[in-house]
């Protein structure tokens, strides 16, 4: 089966740093995505990790440890516009069919206050 | 480059009716995936189409079906609607199948069942 866990909600203040964790259990793993979704809008791609380590992209960084089934998204210099839901999604491979699909966590709602 | 277009944006139906949702992917993208998003369950994978063939299917009843046309546009049909089908239905397109590249989401169709 597949299981992806993220905290439901987090709060932080403008200018701070926040880390959103994601743990996963899947039958076949082939990469992990982070998406941002503002209320009432479509999810937008933030980052992709397939190898262990840290990927940095501006104020956002994402880390992956395949052996621990763990990832985090790090947001630096928080801005009010970063208030959104952050979705962790694992690329899961079916051991039976070999087909791959994205399995999403329920998302972490981040509220940035002044 | 135009993004992913979903129509209609909003839809109200009653129990027992059927509904068809449409998704036009980004030009050149051959993969279209459909997701159901609800507050409690997050994004749940419905199915993926690539080159007019269903490549993968999630754990939804047979009332949920889809198809893809030669121009990569896709439709999703839900028959015998139930109250629990009220949700935001998102489609996402990608150049390749299986979630190997970032998916680009449409704004969704919000379906309400009365």
PDB file of C-alpha atoms in Angstrom:
ATOM      1  CA  UNK A   1       0.000   0.000   0.000  1.00  0.00           C
ATOM      2  CA  UNK A   2       0.887   3.647   0.027  1.00  0.00           C
ATOM      3  CA  UNK A   3       0.993   6.052   2.932  1.00  0.00           C
ATOM      4  CA  UNK A   4       2.141   9.660   2.919  1.00  0.00           C
ATOM      5  CA  UNK A   5       2.112  11.764   6.076  1.00  0.00           C
ATOM      6  CA  UNK A   6       2.473  15.511   6.457  1.00  0.00           C
ATOM      7  CA  UNK A   7       1.421  17.843   9.260  1.00  0.00           C
ATOM      8  CA  UNK A   8      -2.027  19.278   8.701  1.00  0.00           C
ATOM      9  CA  UNK A   9      -1.228  22.865   9.542  1.00  0.00           C
ATOM     10  CA  UNK A  10       1.738  25.067  10.436  1.00  0.00           C
ATOM     11  CA  UNK A  11       2.109  28.715  11.330  1.00  0.00           C
ATOM     12  CA  UNK A  12       5.116  30.999  10.994  1.00  0.00           C
ATOM     13  CA  UNK A  13       5.949  34.673  10.881  1.00  0.00           C
ATOM     14  CA  UNK A  14       7.140  36.793   8.004  1.00  0.00           C
ATOM     15  CA  UNK A  15      10.904  36.600   7.490  1.00  0.00           C
ATOM     16  CA  UNK A  16      11.257  33.317   9.372  1.00  0.00           C
ATOM     17  CA  UNK A  17      12.267  29.855   8.146  1.00  0.00           C
ATOM     18  CA  UNK A  18       9.855  26.923   8.150  1.00  0.00           C
ATOM     19  CA  UNK A  19      10.412  23.223   7.465  1.00  0.00           C
ATOM     20  CA  UNK A  20       7.534  21.057   6.277  1.00  0.00           C
ATOM     21  CA  UNK A  21       8.149  17.351   6.723  1.00  0.00           C
ATOM     22  CA  UNK A  22       6.815  14.453   4.684  1.00  0.00           C
ATOM     23  CA  UNK A  23       7.221  10.762   5.449  1.00  0.00           C
ATOM     24  CA  UNK A  24       6.162   8.078   3.026  1.00  0.00           C
ATOM     25  CA  UNK A  25       5.752   4.352   2.605  1.00  0.00           C
ATOM     26  CA  UNK A  26       5.227   3.052  -0.905  1.00  0.00           C
ATOM     27  CA  UNK A  27       5.702  -0.274  -2.615  1.00  0.00           C
ATOM     28  CA  UNK A  28       7.889   1.229  -5.308  1.00  0.00           C
ATOM     29  CA  UNK A  29       9.514   4.654  -5.125  1.00  0.00           C
ATOM     30  CA  UNK A  30      10.769   6.669  -8.061  1.00  0.00           C
ATOM     31  CA  UNK A  31      10.896  10.282  -6.940  1.00  0.00           C
ATOM     32  CA  UNK A  32       9.169  12.872  -4.779  1.00  0.00           C
ATOM     33  CA  UNK A  33       7.539  16.156  -5.756  1.00  0.00           C
ATOM     34  CA  UNK A  34       6.480  19.201  -3.786  1.00  0.00           C
ATOM     35  CA  UNK A  35       3.618  21.359  -5.025  1.00  0.00           C
ATOM     36  CA  UNK A  36       2.201  24.641  -3.736  1.00  0.00           C
ATOM     37  CA  UNK A  37      -1.522  25.292  -3.836  1.00  0.00           C
ATOM     38  CA  UNK A  38      -3.073  28.630  -2.946  1.00  0.00           C
ATOM     39  CA  UNK A  39      -6.703  28.540  -1.848  1.00  0.00           C
ATOM     40  CA  UNK A  40      -8.990  28.196  -4.836  1.00  0.00           C
ATOM     41  CA  UNK A  41      -6.136  27.753  -7.270  1.00  0.00           C
ATOM     42  CA  UNK A  42      -4.377  24.922  -9.078  1.00  0.00           C
ATOM     43  CA  UNK A  43      -1.321  23.226  -7.547  1.00  0.00           C
ATOM     44  CA  UNK A  44       1.957  24.473  -8.996  1.00  0.00           C
ATOM     45  CA  UNK A  45       5.245  22.581  -9.142  1.00  0.00           C
ATOM     46  CA  UNK A  46       7.962  23.545  -6.647  1.00  0.00           C
ATOM     47  CA  UNK A  47      10.602  20.824  -6.622  1.00  0.00           C
ATOM     48  CA  UNK A  48      11.526  17.255  -7.524  1.00  0.00           C
ATOM     49  CA  UNK A  49      13.927  14.910  -5.716  1.00  0.00           C
ATOM     50  CA  UNK A  50      14.854  11.457  -6.925  1.00  0.00           C
ATOM     51  CA  UNK A  51      18.308  11.101  -5.354  1.00  0.00           C
ATOM     52  CA  UNK A  52      19.225  11.628  -1.710  1.00  0.00           C
ATOM     53  CA  UNK A  53      20.256  15.128  -0.779  1.00  0.00           C
ATOM     54  CA  UNK A  54      19.248  18.733  -0.940  1.00  0.00           C
ATOM     55  CA  UNK A  55      17.909  20.578  -3.971  1.00  0.00           C
ATOM     56  CA  UNK A  56      17.952  24.360  -3.656  1.00  0.00           C
ATOM     57  CA  UNK A  57      15.891  26.742  -5.726  1.00  0.00           C
ATOM     58  CA  UNK A  58      15.884  30.312  -4.479  1.00  0.00           C
ATOM     59  CA  UNK A  59      14.079  30.632  -1.157  1.00  0.00           C
ATOM     60  CA  UNK A  60      12.846  27.037  -1.403  1.00  0.00           C
ATOM     61  CA  UNK A  61      14.874  23.877  -0.792  1.00  0.00           C
ATOM     62  CA  UNK A  62      13.822  20.246  -0.705  1.00  0.00           C
ATOM     63  CA  UNK A  63      15.602  17.327   0.913  1.00  0.00           C
ATOM     64  CA  UNK A  64      15.189  13.601   0.383  1.00  0.00           C
ATOM     65  CA  UNK A  65      16.367  10.540   2.294  1.00  0.00           C
ATOM     66  CA  UNK A  66      15.242   7.409   0.474  1.00  0.00           C
ATOM     67  CA  UNK A  67      16.480   5.056   3.192  1.00  0.00           C
ATOM     68  CA  UNK A  68      14.375   6.857   5.794  1.00  0.00           C
ATOM     69  CA  UNK A  69      11.348   7.475   3.572  1.00  0.00           C
ATOM     70  CA  UNK A  70      11.584  11.138   4.470  1.00  0.00           C
ATOM     71  CA  UNK A  71      11.557  14.492   2.755  1.00  0.00           C
ATOM     72  CA  UNK A  72      11.239  18.088   3.820  1.00  0.00           C
ATOM     73  CA  UNK A  73      10.528  21.377   2.129  1.00  0.00           C
ATOM     74  CA  UNK A  74      12.395  24.350   3.579  1.00  0.00           C
ATOM     75  CA  UNK A  75      11.066  27.840   3.019  1.00  0.00           C
ATOM     76  CA  UNK A  76      13.353  30.750   3.902  1.00  0.00           C
ATOM     77  CA  UNK A  77      12.639  34.465   4.314  1.00  0.00           C
ATOM     78  CA  UNK A  78       8.933  33.778   4.517  1.00  0.00           C
ATOM     79  CA  UNK A  79       6.590  36.188   2.806  1.00  0.00           C
ATOM     80  CA  UNK A  80       2.863  36.650   3.254  1.00  0.00           C
ATOM     81  CA  UNK A  81       2.297  35.244  -0.223  1.00  0.00           C
ATOM     82  CA  UNK A  82       3.780  31.914   0.942  1.00  0.00           C
ATOM     83  CA  UNK A  83       0.546  31.254   2.854  1.00  0.00           C
ATOM     84  CA  UNK A  84      -0.747  28.218   0.981  1.00  0.00           C
ATOM     85  CA  UNK A  85      -1.023  24.448   1.145  1.00  0.00           C
ATOM     86  CA  UNK A  86       2.101  22.457   0.387  1.00  0.00           C
ATOM     87  CA  UNK A  87       1.571  19.024  -1.120  1.00  0.00           C
ATOM     88  CA  UNK A  88       4.054  16.177  -0.970  1.00  0.00           C
ATOM     89  CA  UNK A  89       3.640  13.656  -3.805  1.00  0.00           C
ATOM     90  CA  UNK A  90       5.485  10.391  -4.333  1.00  0.00           C
ATOM     91  CA  UNK A  91       5.993   8.765  -7.710  1.00  0.00           C
ATOM     92  CA  UNK A  92       4.898   5.229  -6.987  1.00  0.00           C
ATOM     93  CA  UNK A  93       5.625   2.213  -9.179  1.00  0.00           C
ATOM     94  CA  UNK A  94       3.175  -0.664  -9.158  1.00  0.00           C
ATOM     95  CA  UNK A  95       5.037  -3.920  -8.582  1.00  0.00           C
ATOM     96  CA  UNK A  96       2.328  -5.760 -10.513  1.00  0.00           C
ATOM     97  CA  UNK A  97       1.968  -3.638 -13.629  1.00  0.00           C
ATOM     98  CA  UNK A  98       5.064  -1.450 -13.653  1.00  0.00           C
ATOM     99  CA  UNK A  99       2.836   1.574 -14.195  1.00  0.00           C
ATOM    100  CA  UNK A 100       3.723   4.712 -12.284  1.00  0.00           C
ATOM    101  CA  UNK A 101       1.521   7.387 -10.770  1.00  0.00           C
ATOM    102  CA  UNK A 102       1.708  10.247  -8.315  1.00  0.00           C
ATOM    103  CA  UNK A 103       0.368   9.628  -4.821  1.00  0.00           C
ATOM    104  CA  UNK A 104      -0.316  12.820  -2.886  1.00  0.00           C
ATOM    105  CA  UNK A 105      -0.325  13.519   0.820  1.00  0.00           C
ATOM    106  CA  UNK A 106      -3.249  15.485   2.220  1.00  0.00           C
ATOM    107  CA  UNK A 107      -1.151  18.656   2.285  1.00  0.00           C
ATOM    108  CA  UNK A 108       0.159  21.054   4.909  1.00  0.00           C
ATOM    109  CA  UNK A 109      -1.602  24.388   5.234  1.00  0.00           C
ATOM    110  CA  UNK A 110       0.951  27.082   6.044  1.00  0.00           C
ATOM    111  CA  UNK A 111      -0.198  30.377   7.511  1.00  0.00           C
ATOM    112  CA  UNK A 112       2.338  33.206   7.474  1.00  0.00           C
ATOM    113  CA  UNK A 113       1.530  36.089   9.795  1.00  0.00           C
ATOM    114  CA  UNK A 114       3.065  39.588   9.896  1.00  0.00           C
TER     115      UNK A 114
ATOM    116  CA  UNK B   1       1.871  28.977 -24.165  1.00  0.00           C
ATOM    117  CA  UNK B   2      -1.661  28.346 -22.934  1.00  0.00           C
ATOM    118  CA  UNK B   3      -2.018  26.375 -19.715  1.00  0.00           C
ATOM    119  CA  UNK B   4      -4.283  23.459 -18.898  1.00  0.00           C
ATOM    120  CA  UNK B   5      -7.923  24.378 -19.445  1.00  0.00           C
ATOM    121  CA  UNK B   6     -10.780  22.701 -17.635  1.00  0.00           C
ATOM    122  CA  UNK B   7     -14.447  23.238 -18.354  1.00  0.00           C
ATOM    123  CA  UNK B   8     -16.808  23.930 -16.808  1.00  0.00           C
ATOM    124  CA  UNK B   9     -15.380  25.655 -13.711  1.00  0.00           C
ATOM    125  CA  UNK B  10     -18.470  25.017 -11.617  1.00  0.00           C
ATOM    126  CA  UNK B  11     -21.242  22.472 -11.885  1.00  0.00           C
ATOM    127  CA  UNK B  12     -24.268  21.656  -9.780  1.00  0.00           C
ATOM    128  CA  UNK B  13     -26.013  18.327 -10.233  1.00  0.00           C
ATOM    129  CA  UNK B  14     -28.444  16.152  -8.316  1.00  0.00           C
ATOM    130  CA  UNK B  15     -28.058  12.579  -7.161  1.00  0.00           C
ATOM    131  CA  UNK B  16     -28.459  10.003  -9.885  1.00  0.00           C
ATOM    132  CA  UNK B  17     -27.475  12.304 -12.735  1.00  0.00           C
ATOM    133  CA  UNK B  18     -24.324  11.970 -14.773  1.00  0.00           C
ATOM    134  CA  UNK B  19     -21.683  14.550 -15.621  1.00  0.00           C
ATOM    135  CA  UNK B  20     -18.903  15.009 -18.151  1.00  0.00           C
ATOM    136  CA  UNK B  21     -15.872  17.170 -17.434  1.00  0.00           C
ATOM    137  CA  UNK B  22     -13.386  18.336 -20.040  1.00  0.00           C
ATOM    138  CA  UNK B  23      -9.653  18.962 -19.942  1.00  0.00           C
ATOM    139  CA  UNK B  24      -7.460  20.472 -22.661  1.00  0.00           C
ATOM    140  CA  UNK B  25      -3.764  19.890 -21.915  1.00  0.00           C
ATOM    141  CA  UNK B  26      -0.843  22.139 -22.697  1.00  0.00           C
ATOM    142  CA  UNK B  27       0.037  21.922 -26.372  1.00  0.00           C
ATOM    143  CA  UNK B  28       2.441  19.045 -26.952  1.00  0.00           C
ATOM    144  CA  UNK B  29       1.573  17.248 -23.722  1.00  0.00           C
ATOM    145  CA  UNK B  30       0.314  13.743 -24.340  1.00  0.00           C
ATOM    146  CA  UNK B  31      -0.403  12.654 -20.779  1.00  0.00           C
ATOM    147  CA  UNK B  32      -3.515  13.727 -18.907  1.00  0.00           C
ATOM    148  CA  UNK B  33      -4.158  12.641 -15.332  1.00  0.00           C
ATOM    149  CA  UNK B  34      -7.324  13.209 -13.338  1.00  0.00           C
ATOM    150  CA  UNK B  35      -7.557  13.737  -9.583  1.00  0.00           C
ATOM    151  CA  UNK B  36     -10.346  14.204  -7.069  1.00  0.00           C
ATOM    152  CA  UNK B  37      -9.615  16.700  -4.302  1.00  0.00           C
ATOM    153  CA  UNK B  38     -11.631  16.830  -1.080  1.00  0.00           C
ATOM    154  CA  UNK B  39     -10.749  18.515   2.227  1.00  0.00           C
ATOM    155  CA  UNK B  40     -10.357  15.260   4.113  1.00  0.00           C
ATOM    156  CA  UNK B  41      -8.674  13.072   1.496  1.00  0.00           C
ATOM    157  CA  UNK B  42      -6.463  15.484  -0.410  1.00  0.00           C
ATOM    158  CA  UNK B  43      -5.718  14.733  -4.063  1.00  0.00           C
ATOM    159  CA  UNK B  44      -6.634  11.215  -5.038  1.00  0.00           C
ATOM    160  CA  UNK B  45      -5.595   9.747  -8.365  1.00  0.00           C
ATOM    161  CA  UNK B  46      -8.422   8.731 -10.671  1.00  0.00           C
ATOM    162  CA  UNK B  47      -6.688   7.716 -13.904  1.00  0.00           C
ATOM    163  CA  UNK B  48      -4.083   8.680 -16.457  1.00  0.00           C
ATOM    164  CA  UNK B  49      -4.392   8.722 -20.220  1.00  0.00           C
ATOM    165  CA  UNK B  50      -1.502   8.756 -22.644  1.00  0.00           C
ATOM    166  CA  UNK B  51      -1.831   8.602 -26.410  1.00  0.00           C
ATOM    167  CA  UNK B  52      -5.555   7.818 -26.111  1.00  0.00           C
ATOM    168  CA  UNK B  53      -4.940   4.813 -23.831  1.00  0.00           C
ATOM    169  CA  UNK B  54      -5.692   4.521 -20.145  1.00  0.00           C
ATOM    170  CA  UNK B  55      -2.312   3.812 -18.574  1.00  0.00           C
ATOM    171  CA  UNK B  56      -3.194   3.619 -14.920  1.00  0.00           C
ATOM    172  CA  UNK B  57      -6.254   3.688 -12.710  1.00  0.00           C
ATOM    173  CA  UNK B  58      -6.855   4.576  -9.075  1.00  0.00           C
ATOM    174  CA  UNK B  59      -9.226   2.974  -6.590  1.00  0.00           C
ATOM    175  CA  UNK B  60     -12.491   4.494  -7.712  1.00  0.00           C
ATOM    176  CA  UNK B  61     -15.704   2.690  -8.667  1.00  0.00           C
ATOM    177  CA  UNK B  62     -16.589   1.992 -12.268  1.00  0.00           C
ATOM    178  CA  UNK B  63     -18.955   4.985 -12.251  1.00  0.00           C
ATOM    179  CA  UNK B  64     -15.851   7.056 -12.918  1.00  0.00           C
ATOM    180  CA  UNK B  65     -14.587   6.716 -16.458  1.00  0.00           C
ATOM    181  CA  UNK B  66     -12.615   8.720 -18.937  1.00  0.00           C
ATOM    182  CA  UNK B  67     -11.236   8.907 -22.411  1.00  0.00           C
ATOM    183  CA  UNK B  68      -8.676  10.793 -24.422  1.00  0.00           C
ATOM    184  CA  UNK B  69      -8.944  12.010 -27.971  1.00  0.00           C
ATOM    185  CA  UNK B  70      -6.344  12.129 -30.712  1.00  0.00           C
ATOM    186  CA  UNK B  71      -5.624  15.802 -29.933  1.00  0.00           C
ATOM    187  CA  UNK B  72      -4.856  14.774 -26.312  1.00  0.00           C
ATOM    188  CA  UNK B  73      -7.946  16.469 -24.922  1.00  0.00           C
ATOM    189  CA  UNK B  74      -9.553  14.328 -22.256  1.00  0.00           C
ATOM    190  CA  UNK B  75     -12.978  13.907 -20.763  1.00  0.00           C
ATOM    191  CA  UNK B  76     -14.024  12.395 -17.469  1.00  0.00           C
ATOM    192  CA  UNK B  77     -17.503  11.017 -16.909  1.00  0.00           C
ATOM    193  CA  UNK B  78     -19.204  10.232 -13.629  1.00  0.00           C
ATOM    194  CA  UNK B  79     -22.491   8.363 -13.769  1.00  0.00           C
ATOM    195  CA  UNK B  80     -25.166   7.878 -11.106  1.00  0.00           C
ATOM    196  CA  UNK B  81     -23.838  10.752  -9.042  1.00  0.00           C
ATOM    197  CA  UNK B  82     -23.732  10.430  -5.267  1.00  0.00           C
ATOM    198  CA  UNK B  83     -23.478  13.121  -2.601  1.00  0.00           C
ATOM    199  CA  UNK B  84     -19.937  11.967  -1.854  1.00  0.00           C
ATOM    200  CA  UNK B  85     -18.851  12.854  -5.370  1.00  0.00           C
ATOM    201  CA  UNK B  86     -18.921  16.535  -4.448  1.00  0.00           C
ATOM    202  CA  UNK B  87     -15.329  17.619  -4.886  1.00  0.00           C
ATOM    203  CA  UNK B  88     -12.861  19.607  -6.915  1.00  0.00           C
ATOM    204  CA  UNK B  89     -11.793  17.607  -9.963  1.00  0.00           C
ATOM    205  CA  UNK B  90      -8.364  18.508 -11.246  1.00  0.00           C
ATOM    206  CA  UNK B  91      -6.654  17.436 -14.389  1.00  0.00           C
ATOM    207  CA  UNK B  92      -2.940  17.671 -14.988  1.00  0.00           C
ATOM    208  CA  UNK B  93      -0.916  17.340 -18.163  1.00  0.00           C
ATOM    209  CA  UNK B  94       2.650  16.292 -18.752  1.00  0.00           C
ATOM    210  CA  UNK B  95       4.829  15.558 -21.782  1.00  0.00           C
ATOM    211  CA  UNK B  96       5.439  11.983 -20.615  1.00  0.00           C
ATOM    212  CA  UNK B  97       3.441   9.380 -18.751  1.00  0.00           C
ATOM    213  CA  UNK B  98       3.823   8.050 -15.244  1.00  0.00           C
ATOM    214  CA  UNK B  99       4.553  11.275 -13.386  1.00  0.00           C
ATOM    215  CA  UNK B 100       8.187  11.407 -14.412  1.00  0.00           C
ATOM    216  CA  UNK B 101       8.042  15.083 -15.189  1.00  0.00           C
ATOM    217  CA  UNK B 102       6.248  17.847 -13.293  1.00  0.00           C
ATOM    218  CA  UNK B 103       2.547  17.874 -13.952  1.00  0.00           C
ATOM    219  CA  UNK B 104       0.788  21.089 -14.876  1.00  0.00           C
ATOM    220  CA  UNK B 105      -2.613  21.428 -13.286  1.00  0.00           C
ATOM    221  CA  UNK B 106      -5.747  23.120 -14.491  1.00  0.00           C
ATOM    222  CA  UNK B 107      -7.882  25.261 -12.178  1.00  0.00           C
ATOM    223  CA  UNK B 108     -10.325  22.402 -11.738  1.00  0.00           C
ATOM    224  CA  UNK B 109     -14.039  21.822 -11.965  1.00  0.00           C
ATOM    225  CA  UNK B 110     -15.891  22.200  -8.704  1.00  0.00           C
ATOM    226  CA  UNK B 111     -18.748  19.707  -8.702  1.00  0.00           C
ATOM    227  CA  UNK B 112     -21.532  20.030  -6.161  1.00  0.00           C
ATOM    228  CA  UNK B 113     -24.152  17.318  -5.759  1.00  0.00           C
ATOM    229  CA  UNK B 114     -27.474  18.276  -4.203  1.00  0.00           C
TER     230      UNK B 114
END
